[in-house]
PDB file of C-alpha atoms in Angstrom:
ATOM      1  CA  UNK A 221      85.077 -17.170 -50.379  1.00 46.00           C
ATOM      2  CA  UNK A 222      82.141 -18.600 -52.345  1.00 46.00           C
ATOM      3  CA  UNK A 223      83.932 -21.926 -52.795  1.00 48.00           C
ATOM      4  CA  UNK A 224      84.718 -22.130 -49.065  1.00 47.00           C
ATOM      5  CA  UNK A 225      81.087 -21.357 -48.267  1.00 49.00           C
ATOM      6  CA  UNK A 226      79.898 -24.213 -50.520  1.00 50.00           C
ATOM      7  CA  UNK A 227      82.417 -26.556 -48.897  1.00 46.00           C
ATOM      8  CA  UNK A 228      81.176 -25.545 -45.433  1.00 49.00           C
ATOM      9  CA  UNK A 229      77.574 -26.244 -46.416  1.00 50.00           C
ATOM     10  CA  UNK A 230      78.537 -29.640 -47.865  1.00 48.00           C
ATOM     11  CA  UNK A 231      80.393 -30.513 -44.662  1.00 47.00           C
ATOM     12  CA  UNK A 232      77.430 -29.393 -42.598  1.00 51.00           C
ATOM     13  CA  UNK A 233      75.060 -31.505 -44.703  1.00 50.00           C
ATOM     14  CA  UNK A 234      77.319 -34.530 -44.233  1.00 48.00           C
ATOM     15  CA  UNK A 235      77.336 -34.005 -40.490  1.00 44.00           C
ATOM     16  CA  UNK A 236      73.572 -33.726 -40.329  1.00 48.00           C
ATOM     17  CA  UNK A 237      73.188 -36.822 -42.503  1.00 46.00           C
ATOM     18  CA  UNK A 238      75.245 -38.941 -40.119  1.00 40.00           C
ATOM     19  CA  UNK A 239      72.893 -41.104 -38.032  1.00 38.00           C
ATOM     20  CA  UNK A 240      75.522 -41.421 -35.305  1.00 33.00           C
ATOM     21  CA  UNK A 241      75.987 -37.648 -35.023  1.00 37.00           C
ATOM     22  CA  UNK A 242      72.259 -36.992 -34.841  1.00 37.00           C
ATOM     23  CA  UNK A 243      71.576 -39.824 -32.410  1.00 39.00           C
ATOM     24  CA  UNK A 244      74.438 -39.072 -30.046  1.00 51.00           C
ATOM     25  CA  UNK A 245      74.761 -35.299 -30.233  1.00 57.00           C
ATOM     26  CA  UNK A 246      71.906 -33.022 -31.330  1.00 77.00           C
ATOM     27  CA  UNK A 247      73.407 -30.593 -33.842  1.00 95.00           C
ATOM     28  CA  UNK A 248      73.043 -26.847 -33.415  1.00 98.00           C
ATOM     29  CA  UNK A 249      73.827 -25.038 -36.664  1.00 98.00           C
ATOM     30  CA  UNK A 250      75.484 -21.674 -36.054  1.00 98.00           C
ATOM     31  CA  UNK A 251      76.264 -18.995 -38.630  1.00 98.00           C
ATOM     32  CA  UNK A 252      78.715 -16.416 -37.398  1.00 97.00           C
ATOM     33  CA  UNK A 253      81.229 -13.820 -38.474  1.00 93.00           C
ATOM     34  CA  UNK A 254      84.824 -14.428 -39.445  1.00 89.00           C
ATOM     35  CA  UNK A 255      86.027 -12.491 -36.390  1.00 90.00           C
ATOM     36  CA  UNK A 256      84.635 -15.001 -33.882  1.00 93.00           C
ATOM     37  CA  UNK A 257      86.214 -17.832 -35.858  1.00 89.00           C
ATOM     38  CA  UNK A 258      89.538 -16.246 -36.877  1.00 88.00           C
ATOM     39  CA  UNK A 259      90.229 -14.972 -33.376  1.00 92.00           C
ATOM     40  CA  UNK A 260      89.956 -18.459 -31.907  1.00 93.00           C
ATOM     41  CA  UNK A 261      87.049 -17.482 -29.636  1.00 96.00           C
ATOM     42  CA  UNK A 262      84.685 -20.230 -30.808  1.00 96.00           C
ATOM     43  CA  UNK A 263      87.374 -22.895 -30.589  1.00 96.00           C
ATOM     44  CA  UNK A 264      87.819 -21.763 -26.991  1.00 97.00           C
ATOM     45  CA  UNK A 265      84.129 -21.537 -26.023  1.00 97.00           C
ATOM     46  CA  UNK A 266      82.310 -24.300 -27.867  1.00 97.00           C
ATOM     47  CA  UNK A 267      84.078 -27.402 -26.515  1.00 97.00           C
ATOM     48  CA  UNK A 268      82.952 -26.489 -22.989  1.00 96.00           C
ATOM     49  CA  UNK A 269      79.399 -25.814 -24.152  1.00 97.00           C
ATOM     50  CA  UNK A 270      79.277 -29.084 -26.091  1.00 96.00           C
ATOM     51  CA  UNK A 271      80.652 -31.048 -23.148  1.00 96.00           C
ATOM     52  CA  UNK A 272      78.168 -29.591 -20.687  1.00 95.00           C
ATOM     53  CA  UNK A 273      75.101 -29.863 -22.914  1.00 94.00           C
ATOM     54  CA  UNK A 274      75.960 -33.092 -24.766  1.00 94.00           C
ATOM     55  CA  UNK A 275      75.306 -31.295 -28.039  1.00 94.00           C
ATOM     56  CA  UNK A 276      77.305 -30.489 -31.159  1.00 96.00           C
ATOM     57  CA  UNK A 277      77.703 -27.076 -32.795  1.00 97.00           C
ATOM     58  CA  UNK A 278      78.297 -26.958 -36.560  1.00 97.00           C
ATOM     59  CA  UNK A 279      79.775 -23.564 -37.445  1.00 97.00           C
ATOM     60  CA  UNK A 280      79.631 -21.668 -40.729  1.00 96.00           C
ATOM     61  CA  UNK A 281      81.912 -18.622 -40.563  1.00 94.00           C
ATOM     62  CA  UNK A 282      81.076 -15.897 -43.095  1.00 93.00           C
ATOM     63  CA  UNK A 283      80.393 -12.167 -43.152  1.00 91.00           C
ATOM     64  CA  UNK A 284      77.428 -10.847 -41.177  1.00 93.00           C
ATOM     65  CA  UNK A 285      75.304 -10.328 -44.307  1.00 93.00           C
ATOM     66  CA  UNK A 286      75.747 -13.950 -45.385  1.00 95.00           C
ATOM     67  CA  UNK A 287      75.311 -15.198 -41.802  1.00 96.00           C
ATOM     68  CA  UNK A 288      71.928 -13.455 -41.581  1.00 97.00           C
ATOM     69  CA  UNK A 289      70.950 -14.752 -45.023  1.00 97.00           C
ATOM     70  CA  UNK A 290      71.669 -18.319 -43.922  1.00 97.00           C
ATOM     71  CA  UNK A 291      69.501 -17.733 -40.862  1.00 97.00           C
ATOM     72  CA  UNK A 292      66.727 -16.170 -42.938  1.00 97.00           C
ATOM     73  CA  UNK A 293      66.667 -19.232 -45.201  1.00 96.00           C
ATOM     74  CA  UNK A 294      66.606 -21.680 -42.300  1.00 96.00           C
ATOM     75  CA  UNK A 295      70.029 -23.097 -43.179  1.00 97.00           C
ATOM     76  CA  UNK A 296      71.121 -22.551 -39.560  1.00 98.00           C
ATOM     77  CA  UNK A 297      69.391 -22.502 -36.190  1.00 98.00           C
ATOM     78  CA  UNK A 298      71.078 -19.512 -34.598  1.00 98.00           C
ATOM     79  CA  UNK A 299      73.350 -16.667 -35.678  1.00 98.00           C
ATOM     80  CA  UNK A 300      76.049 -14.662 -33.863  1.00 98.00           C
ATOM     81  CA  UNK A 301      76.861 -11.414 -35.690  1.00 97.00           C
ATOM     82  CA  UNK A 302      77.933  -7.787 -35.255  1.00 95.00           C
ATOM     83  CA  UNK A 303      75.805  -5.311 -37.189  1.00 93.00           C
ATOM     84  CA  UNK A 304      73.116  -3.987 -34.865  1.00 94.00           C
ATOM     85  CA  UNK A 305      71.042  -2.167 -37.499  1.00 93.00           C
ATOM     86  CA  UNK A 306      70.958  -5.286 -39.693  1.00 95.00           C
ATOM     87  CA  UNK A 307      70.166  -7.451 -36.667  1.00 97.00           C
ATOM     88  CA  UNK A 308      67.244  -5.242 -35.665  1.00 97.00           C
ATOM     89  CA  UNK A 309      65.915  -5.311 -39.235  1.00 97.00           C
ATOM     90  CA  UNK A 310      66.242  -9.104 -39.286  1.00 97.00           C
ATOM     91  CA  UNK A 311      64.232  -9.433 -36.058  1.00 98.00           C
ATOM     92  CA  UNK A 312      61.638  -6.827 -37.066  1.00 98.00           C
ATOM     93  CA  UNK A 313      60.986  -8.744 -40.289  1.00 97.00           C
ATOM     94  CA  UNK A 314      60.149 -11.829 -38.241  1.00 97.00           C
ATOM     95  CA  UNK A 315      63.136 -13.933 -39.283  1.00 98.00           C
ATOM     96  CA  UNK A 316      64.729 -14.035 -35.839  1.00 98.00           C
ATOM     97  CA  UNK A 317      63.672 -13.997 -32.199  1.00 98.00           C
ATOM     98  CA  UNK A 318      65.233 -13.907 -28.733  1.00 97.00           C
ATOM     99  CA  UNK A 319      68.068 -11.558 -29.664  1.00 97.00           C
ATOM    100  CA  UNK A 320      70.541 -11.017 -26.829  1.00 98.00           C
ATOM    101  CA  UNK A 321      73.629  -8.874 -26.439  1.00 98.00           C
ATOM    102  CA  UNK A 322      76.694 -11.071 -26.033  1.00 98.00           C
ATOM    103  CA  UNK A 323      79.904  -9.031 -26.081  1.00 98.00           C
ATOM    104  CA  UNK A 324      81.706  -6.127 -27.683  1.00 97.00           C
ATOM    105  CA  UNK A 325      85.097  -4.971 -28.834  1.00 96.00           C
ATOM    106  CA  UNK A 326      86.034  -2.181 -31.228  1.00 97.00           C
ATOM    107  CA  UNK A 327      87.212  -1.393 -34.714  1.00 97.00           C
ATOM    108  CA  UNK A 328      90.681  -0.068 -35.490  1.00 98.00           C
ATOM    109  CA  UNK A 329      92.311   1.418 -38.576  1.00 98.00           C
ATOM    110  CA  UNK A 330      95.500  -0.458 -39.334  1.00 98.00           C
ATOM    111  CA  UNK A 331      98.209  -0.007 -41.922  1.00 98.00           C
ATOM    112  CA  UNK A 332     101.937  -0.134 -42.580  1.00 98.00           C
ATOM    113  CA  UNK A 333     104.280   1.248 -39.937  1.00 97.00           C
ATOM    114  CA  UNK A 334     105.478   3.828 -42.474  1.00 97.00           C
ATOM    115  CA  UNK A 335     101.975   5.390 -42.326  1.00 98.00           C
ATOM    116  CA  UNK A 336     102.184   7.187 -45.719  1.00 97.00           C
ATOM    117  CA  UNK A 337      99.060   9.300 -45.113  1.00 97.00           C
ATOM    118  CA  UNK A 338     100.127  10.346 -41.595  1.00 97.00           C
ATOM    119  CA  UNK A 339      97.034   9.240 -39.686  1.00 98.00           C
ATOM    120  CA  UNK A 340      98.837   7.697 -36.696  1.00 97.00           C
ATOM    121  CA  UNK A 341      97.686   8.725 -33.249  1.00 95.00           C
ATOM    122  CA  UNK A 342      94.356  10.140 -34.306  1.00 93.00           C
ATOM    123  CA  UNK A 343      91.169   9.272 -32.433  1.00 94.00           C
ATOM    124  CA  UNK A 344      88.703  10.554 -35.026  1.00 98.00           C
ATOM    125  CA  UNK A 345      87.830   7.824 -37.506  1.00 98.00           C
ATOM    126  CA  UNK A 346      86.171  10.213 -39.955  1.00 98.00           C
ATOM    127  CA  UNK A 347      89.165  12.568 -40.002  1.00 98.00           C
ATOM    128  CA  UNK A 348      91.420   9.577 -40.636  1.00 98.00           C
ATOM    129  CA  UNK A 349      89.234   8.386 -43.512  1.00 98.00           C
ATOM    130  CA  UNK A 350      89.331  11.870 -45.030  1.00 98.00           C
ATOM    131  CA  UNK A 351      93.146  11.875 -44.858  1.00 98.00           C
ATOM    132  CA  UNK A 352      93.298   8.446 -46.490  1.00 98.00           C
ATOM    133  CA  UNK A 353      90.941   9.554 -49.258  1.00 98.00           C
ATOM    134  CA  UNK A 354      93.149  12.582 -49.931  1.00 97.00           C
ATOM    135  CA  UNK A 355      96.395  10.599 -49.740  1.00 97.00           C
ATOM    136  CA  UNK A 356      98.293   8.299 -52.063  1.00 95.00           C
ATOM    137  CA  UNK A 357      98.140   4.961 -50.241  1.00 97.00           C
ATOM    138  CA  UNK A 358      95.743   2.140 -51.090  1.00 98.00           C
ATOM    139  CA  UNK A 359      92.800   1.162 -48.909  1.00 98.00           C
ATOM    140  CA  UNK A 360      91.564  -2.447 -48.859  1.00 98.00           C
ATOM    141  CA  UNK A 361      87.824  -2.766 -48.255  1.00 97.00           C
ATOM    142  CA  UNK A 362      86.128  -5.995 -47.169  1.00 95.00           C
ATOM    143  CA  UNK A 363      83.465  -5.552 -49.856  1.00 94.00           C
ATOM    144  CA  UNK A 364      81.512  -8.561 -48.562  1.00 92.00           C
ATOM    145  CA  UNK A 365      78.505  -7.066 -46.750  1.00 91.00           C
ATOM    146  CA  UNK A 366      79.981  -8.117 -43.413  1.00 92.00           C
ATOM    147  CA  UNK A 367      79.500  -6.149 -40.211  1.00 93.00           C
ATOM    148  CA  UNK A 368      82.912  -4.576 -40.726  1.00 95.00           C
ATOM    149  CA  UNK A 369      82.080  -3.748 -44.333  1.00 95.00           C
ATOM    150  CA  UNK A 370      78.777  -2.119 -43.338  1.00 94.00           C
ATOM    151  CA  UNK A 371      80.511  -0.038 -40.672  1.00 96.00           C
ATOM    152  CA  UNK A 372      83.254   0.995 -43.086  1.00 97.00           C
ATOM    153  CA  UNK A 373      80.690   2.100 -45.688  1.00 96.00           C
ATOM    154  CA  UNK A 374      78.981   4.154 -43.002  1.00 96.00           C
ATOM    155  CA  UNK A 375      82.274   5.879 -42.128  1.00 98.00           C
ATOM    156  CA  UNK A 376      82.907   6.782 -45.778  1.00 98.00           C
ATOM    157  CA  UNK A 377      79.366   8.118 -46.044  1.00 97.00           C
ATOM    158  CA  UNK A 378      79.772  10.276 -42.939  1.00 98.00           C
ATOM    159  CA  UNK A 379      83.200  11.435 -44.101  1.00 97.00           C
ATOM    160  CA  UNK A 380      81.623  12.438 -47.447  1.00 98.00           C
ATOM    161  CA  UNK A 381      84.566  11.069 -49.403  1.00 97.00           C
ATOM    162  CA  UNK A 382      86.315   7.920 -50.580  1.00 95.00           C
ATOM    163  CA  UNK A 383      89.686   7.052 -52.172  1.00 96.00           C
ATOM    164  CA  UNK A 384      90.007   7.266 -55.936  1.00 96.00           C
ATOM    165  CA  UNK A 385      89.335   4.122 -57.957  1.00 96.00           C
ATOM    166  CA  UNK A 386      93.061   3.518 -58.459  1.00 97.00           C
ATOM    167  CA  UNK A 387      93.641   3.388 -54.699  1.00 98.00           C
ATOM    168  CA  UNK A 388      90.467   1.521 -53.743  1.00 97.00           C
ATOM    169  CA  UNK A 389      90.615  -2.284 -53.467  1.00 98.00           C
ATOM    170  CA  UNK A 390      87.328  -4.108 -52.839  1.00 97.00           C
ATOM    171  CA  UNK A 391      88.418  -7.576 -51.781  1.00 96.00           C
ATOM    172  CA  UNK A 392      85.185  -9.501 -51.221  1.00 94.00           C
ATOM    173  CA  UNK A 393      87.070 -11.544 -48.622  1.00 93.00           C
ATOM    174  CA  UNK A 394      87.113 -12.280 -44.906  1.00 91.00           C
ATOM    175  CA  UNK A 395      88.953 -10.122 -42.415  1.00 94.00           C
ATOM    176  CA  UNK A 396      92.040 -12.298 -42.104  1.00 93.00           C
ATOM    177  CA  UNK A 397      92.529 -12.400 -45.853  1.00 95.00           C
ATOM    178  CA  UNK A 398      92.000  -8.647 -46.094  1.00 97.00           C
ATOM    179  CA  UNK A 399      94.663  -8.055 -43.458  1.00 97.00           C
ATOM    180  CA  UNK A 400      97.085 -10.223 -45.433  1.00 97.00           C
ATOM    181  CA  UNK A 401      96.238  -8.288 -48.595  1.00 98.00           C
ATOM    182  CA  UNK A 402      96.733  -4.951 -46.843  1.00 98.00           C
ATOM    183  CA  UNK A 403     100.153  -6.114 -45.690  1.00 98.00           C
ATOM    184  CA  UNK A 404     101.142  -7.147 -49.223  1.00 98.00           C
ATOM    185  CA  UNK A 405      99.944  -3.835 -50.695  1.00 98.00           C
ATOM    186  CA  UNK A 406     101.214  -1.697 -47.801  1.00 98.00           C
ATOM    187  CA  UNK A 407      97.657  -0.408 -47.563  1.00 98.00           C
ATOM    188  CA  UNK A 408      95.242   0.733 -44.884  1.00 98.00           C
ATOM    189  CA  UNK A 409      92.153  -1.171 -43.806  1.00 98.00           C
ATOM    190  CA  UNK A 410      89.487  -1.234 -41.121  1.00 98.00           C
ATOM    191  CA  UNK A 411      89.532  -4.279 -38.854  1.00 97.00           C
ATOM    192  CA  UNK A 412      87.874  -5.561 -35.737  1.00 95.00           C
ATOM    193  CA  UNK A 413      90.494  -5.596 -32.992  1.00 95.00           C
ATOM    194  CA  UNK A 414      90.207  -9.344 -32.332  1.00 94.00           C
ATOM    195  CA  UNK A 415      91.094 -10.463 -35.859  1.00 94.00           C
ATOM    196  CA  UNK A 416      93.822  -7.839 -36.140  1.00 96.00           C
ATOM    197  CA  UNK A 417      95.395  -9.079 -32.893  1.00 94.00           C
ATOM    198  CA  UNK A 418      95.381 -12.625 -34.241  1.00 92.00           C
ATOM    199  CA  UNK A 419      97.086 -11.566 -37.500  1.00 95.00           C
ATOM    200  CA  UNK A 420      99.315  -8.801 -36.123  1.00 95.00           C
ATOM    201  CA  UNK A 421     102.567 -10.729 -36.009  1.00 95.00           C
ATOM    202  CA  UNK A 422     101.968 -12.331 -39.399  1.00 96.00           C
ATOM    203  CA  UNK A 423     101.155  -9.101 -41.245  1.00 97.00           C
ATOM    204  CA  UNK A 424     103.341  -6.538 -39.503  1.00 97.00           C
ATOM    205  CA  UNK A 425     100.487  -4.034 -39.710  1.00 98.00           C
ATOM    206  CA  UNK A 426     100.119  -1.591 -36.832  1.00 98.00           C
ATOM    207  CA  UNK A 427      97.143   0.127 -35.225  1.00 98.00           C
ATOM    208  CA  UNK A 428      97.107   3.746 -36.346  1.00 98.00           C
ATOM    209  CA  UNK A 429      93.688   5.015 -35.223  1.00 98.00           C
ATOM    210  CA  UNK A 430      91.650   3.764 -32.285  1.00 97.00           C
ATOM    211  CA  UNK A 431      89.493   4.997 -29.420  1.00 96.00           C
ATOM    212  CA  UNK A 432      86.717   6.806 -31.297  1.00 97.00           C
ATOM    213  CA  UNK A 433      83.325   5.979 -29.701  1.00 97.00           C
ATOM    214  CA  UNK A 434      81.999   5.528 -33.247  1.00 97.00           C
ATOM    215  CA  UNK A 435      84.259   2.474 -33.520  1.00 97.00           C
ATOM    216  CA  UNK A 436      82.316   0.546 -30.864  1.00 96.00           C
ATOM    217  CA  UNK A 437      81.554  -2.980 -32.137  1.00 96.00           C
ATOM    218  CA  UNK A 438      78.772  -4.932 -30.348  1.00 96.00           C
ATOM    219  CA  UNK A 439      77.861  -8.570 -31.033  1.00 97.00           C
ATOM    220  CA  UNK A 440      74.419 -10.160 -30.714  1.00 98.00           C
ATOM    221  CA  UNK A 441      73.040 -13.695 -30.894  1.00 98.00           C
ATOM    222  CA  UNK A 442      69.649 -14.445 -32.479  1.00 98.00           C
ATOM    223  CA  UNK A 443      67.574 -17.623 -32.780  1.00 98.00           C
ATOM    224  CA  UNK A 444      65.948 -18.365 -36.114  1.00 98.00           C
ATOM    225  CA  UNK A 445      62.185 -17.946 -35.767  1.00 98.00           C
ATOM    226  CA  UNK A 446      60.634 -21.443 -35.711  1.00 97.00           C
ATOM    227  CA  UNK A 447      57.320 -19.956 -36.800  1.00 96.00           C
ATOM    228  CA  UNK A 448      58.913 -19.302 -40.194  1.00 92.00           C
ATOM    229  CA  UNK A 449      61.279 -22.262 -40.367  1.00 94.00           C
ATOM    230  CA  UNK A 450      59.602 -25.353 -38.926  1.00 91.00           C
ATOM    231  CA  UNK A 451      62.686 -27.571 -39.235  1.00 93.00           C
ATOM    232  CA  UNK A 452      65.108 -25.455 -37.216  1.00 96.00           C
ATOM    233  CA  UNK A 453      66.506 -26.717 -33.932  1.00 97.00           C
ATOM    234  CA  UNK A 454      65.005 -23.948 -31.817  1.00 97.00           C
ATOM    235  CA  UNK A 455      65.601 -25.845 -28.586  1.00 96.00           C
ATOM    236  CA  UNK A 456      69.293 -26.083 -29.430  1.00 97.00           C
ATOM    237  CA  UNK A 457      69.425 -22.422 -30.442  1.00 98.00           C
ATOM    238  CA  UNK A 458      67.922 -21.415 -27.087  1.00 97.00           C
ATOM    239  CA  UNK A 459      70.383 -23.674 -25.293  1.00 97.00           C
ATOM    240  CA  UNK A 460      73.329 -21.896 -26.911  1.00 98.00           C
ATOM    241  CA  UNK A 461      71.828 -18.441 -26.343  1.00 98.00           C
ATOM    242  CA  UNK A 462      71.215 -19.130 -22.666  1.00 97.00           C
ATOM    243  CA  UNK A 463      74.693 -20.575 -22.153  1.00 98.00           C
ATOM    244  CA  UNK A 464      76.686 -17.880 -23.919  1.00 98.00           C
ATOM    245  CA  UNK A 465      74.785 -15.124 -22.071  1.00 98.00           C
ATOM    246  CA  UNK A 466      74.931 -16.917 -18.706  1.00 97.00           C
ATOM    247  CA  UNK A 467      77.415 -15.842 -16.006  1.00 97.00           C
ATOM    248  CA  UNK A 468      79.587 -18.819 -16.918  1.00 96.00           C
ATOM    249  CA  UNK A 469      79.552 -18.109 -20.648  1.00 97.00           C
ATOM    250  CA  UNK A 470      80.192 -14.421 -20.078  1.00 98.00           C
ATOM    251  CA  UNK A 471      83.108 -15.174 -17.767  1.00 97.00           C
ATOM    252  CA  UNK A 472      84.622 -17.494 -20.358  1.00 97.00           C
ATOM    253  CA  UNK A 473      84.439 -14.698 -22.926  1.00 97.00           C
ATOM    254  CA  UNK A 474      86.214 -12.363 -20.498  1.00 97.00           C
ATOM    255  CA  UNK A 475      88.854 -15.014 -19.811  1.00 97.00           C
ATOM    256  CA  UNK A 476      89.695 -15.414 -23.515  1.00 97.00           C
ATOM    257  CA  UNK A 477      93.057 -13.611 -23.649  1.00 96.00           C
ATOM    258  CA  UNK A 478      95.375 -14.990 -26.322  1.00 92.00           C
ATOM    259  CA  UNK A 479      98.816 -13.532 -25.803  1.00 89.00           C
ATOM    260  CA  UNK A 480      97.547 -11.886 -22.637  1.00 92.00           C
ATOM    261  CA  UNK A 481      95.187  -9.556 -24.535  1.00 91.00           C
ATOM    262  CA  UNK A 482      91.452  -9.520 -23.878  1.00 94.00           C
ATOM    263  CA  UNK A 483      89.781  -9.432 -27.287  1.00 94.00           C
ATOM    264  CA  UNK A 484      86.077  -9.478 -26.361  1.00 97.00           C
ATOM    265  CA  UNK A 485      84.214  -7.938 -23.431  1.00 97.00           C
ATOM    266  CA  UNK A 486      80.994  -9.555 -22.145  1.00 97.00           C
ATOM    267  CA  UNK A 487      77.855  -7.424 -22.362  1.00 96.00           C
ATOM    268  CA  UNK A 488      74.870  -9.720 -21.785  1.00 96.00           C
ATOM    269  CA  UNK A 489      72.221  -8.320 -19.457  1.00 82.00           C
ATOM    270  CA  UNK A 490      70.787 -10.797 -16.937  1.00 70.00           C
ATOM    271  CA  UNK A 491      67.284 -12.134 -17.570  1.00 58.00           C
ATOM    272  CA  UNK A 492      64.494  -9.865 -16.334  1.00 45.00           C
ATOM    273  CA  UNK A 493      63.815 -12.156 -13.373  1.00 45.00           C
ATOM    274  CA  UNK A 494      67.394 -11.705 -12.171  1.00 45.00           C
ATOM    275  CA  UNK A 495      67.551  -7.927 -12.483  1.00 39.00           C
ATOM    276  CA  UNK A 496      67.270  -5.707  -9.436  1.00 38.00           C
TER     277      UNK A 496
END
């Protein structure tokens, strides 16, 4: 993961250093989560945005914690993440402004079809975590300070338990890689529904627990505060924020249905001047 992150930054630096790229297409640097990238959502949305605005979006896909750190340091202009408490803290500290709701989906607990700890069909995420902690199957944790990792840690805290060290695997990897690891180990894991749907056929993992309101997973977009980072492309950040939360951008999110499944649901409120 660290090596890929360095490679992404090097590629981004090369793009920004290209006189042709800068002259022809103003670059908007976006840090975002692995779920928006792995699911194919950004590959679906950004070409239309770039075509309409004559701009270029350079994407760094990492966990939410790293995405916010990049924004805090001014390494990107705008960030799209899913960890509301961390987002609010980021804005309150003055690192970000103009936060807007964008979309939501949900988390699911997935695992092997054999379901060794018999959690299938449950709708209580905490009860399922307690069964897993008391069982004999492995659990693969993201362990990367991502939005999914933060939510998972919160579930273990509320469940007042955790698997034994021999059954606990802290991967420090992105969601797609964790799903592959869970498949290899015949283990359970927590996933956002979008990335799971993308990897479902490849891994053979099945959804075992879903539908708990506590598994709600909202996404927000935040511009880096130009008062703190003078070199950021705030105009470009605002352009992306306005487009992705516009009726057109929201409809495109709703229309993203790989394999016929809607993976993200638009949630942007209209600007105050448009509300009735």
